[in-house]
């Protein structure tokens, strides 16, 4: 009798193990399938965004080359605003986001691709070793919130604009403060880089 019970228990355990293995394999297959589907969705979305960007760029280019001065002027203004918003947001997000001395240094190195000439030497933008040491010693962290841009002038070659940057910073164990900085920008479209970034106003809110 006990032998029959043991055989039954062994058979049951084997069936349970087989079922468990099957469930695990099935789960793994569905998980991989979900990952693949997500990748396909992201790829399709990226392709769609790229297509929209190309079409928008082509429309702007056609309008910018229009013989109608009003259409040309509006097109240049719209294209300049989109360009400055995109490039400026990328730049300031790099400058104002870090959580350690190493991320501060790496983000600022990455931001260098957006500027040219003497701006690379501007310590108010890119800091130096003393700033990294201060961050390391105090635990200062910074988080970019947003940036807004207003076009002053644009001629299809050079864009001048005003930017306000909103960010948050705090030292280790201290309350978070919100900073707002206003900059005057000049962007060279042939270089695809900022050639001037001047701080014209600075305020901190506790």
PDB file of C-alpha atoms in Angstrom, residues 60 74-89 148-151 153-154 159-161 189:
ATOM      1  CA  UNK A  60       9.772  75.068 -43.595  1.00  0.00           C
ATOM      2  CA  UNK A  74       6.801  83.636 -40.819  1.00  0.00           C
ATOM      3  CA  UNK A  75       8.546  80.440 -41.887  1.00  0.00           C
ATOM      4  CA  UNK A  76      11.945  81.646 -40.713  1.00  0.00           C
ATOM      5  CA  UNK A  77      10.436  82.765 -37.391  1.00  0.00           C
ATOM      6  CA  UNK A  78       8.675  79.439 -36.801  1.00  0.00           C
ATOM      7  CA  UNK A  79      11.665  77.368 -37.831  1.00  0.00           C
ATOM      8  CA  UNK A  80      13.996  79.448 -35.659  1.00  0.00           C
ATOM      9  CA  UNK A  81      11.762  79.075 -32.614  1.00  0.00           C
ATOM     10  CA  UNK A  82      11.592  75.291 -33.025  1.00  0.00           C
ATOM     11  CA  UNK A  83      15.350  75.048 -33.541  1.00  0.00           C
ATOM     12  CA  UNK A  84      16.298  77.205 -30.561  1.00  0.00           C
ATOM     13  CA  UNK A  85      13.811  75.420 -28.308  1.00  0.00           C
ATOM     14  CA  UNK A  86      15.200  72.024 -29.276  1.00  0.00           C
ATOM     15  CA  UNK A  87      18.912  72.857 -29.105  1.00  0.00           C
ATOM     16  CA  UNK A  88      18.603  75.157 -26.105  1.00  0.00           C
ATOM     17  CA  UNK A  89      16.629  72.666 -24.041  1.00  0.00           C
ATOM     18  CA  UNK A 148      11.479  78.882 -22.344  1.00  0.00           C
ATOM     19  CA  UNK A 149      12.715  80.767 -25.382  1.00  0.00           C
ATOM     20  CA  UNK A 150      11.755  83.986 -27.175  1.00  0.00           C
ATOM     21  CA  UNK A 151      13.165  84.864 -30.596  1.00  0.00           C
ATOM     22  CA  UNK A 153      15.751  88.124 -34.520  1.00  0.00           C
ATOM     23  CA  UNK A 154      16.292  85.506 -37.222  1.00  0.00           C
ATOM     24  CA  UNK A 159      19.259  83.496 -34.475  1.00  0.00           C
ATOM     25  CA  UNK A 160      19.259  85.693 -31.374  1.00  0.00           C
ATOM     26  CA  UNK A 161      16.946  84.819 -28.520  1.00  0.00           C
ATOM     27  CA  UNK A 189      22.923  77.931 -38.089  1.00  0.00           C
TER      28      UNK A 189
END
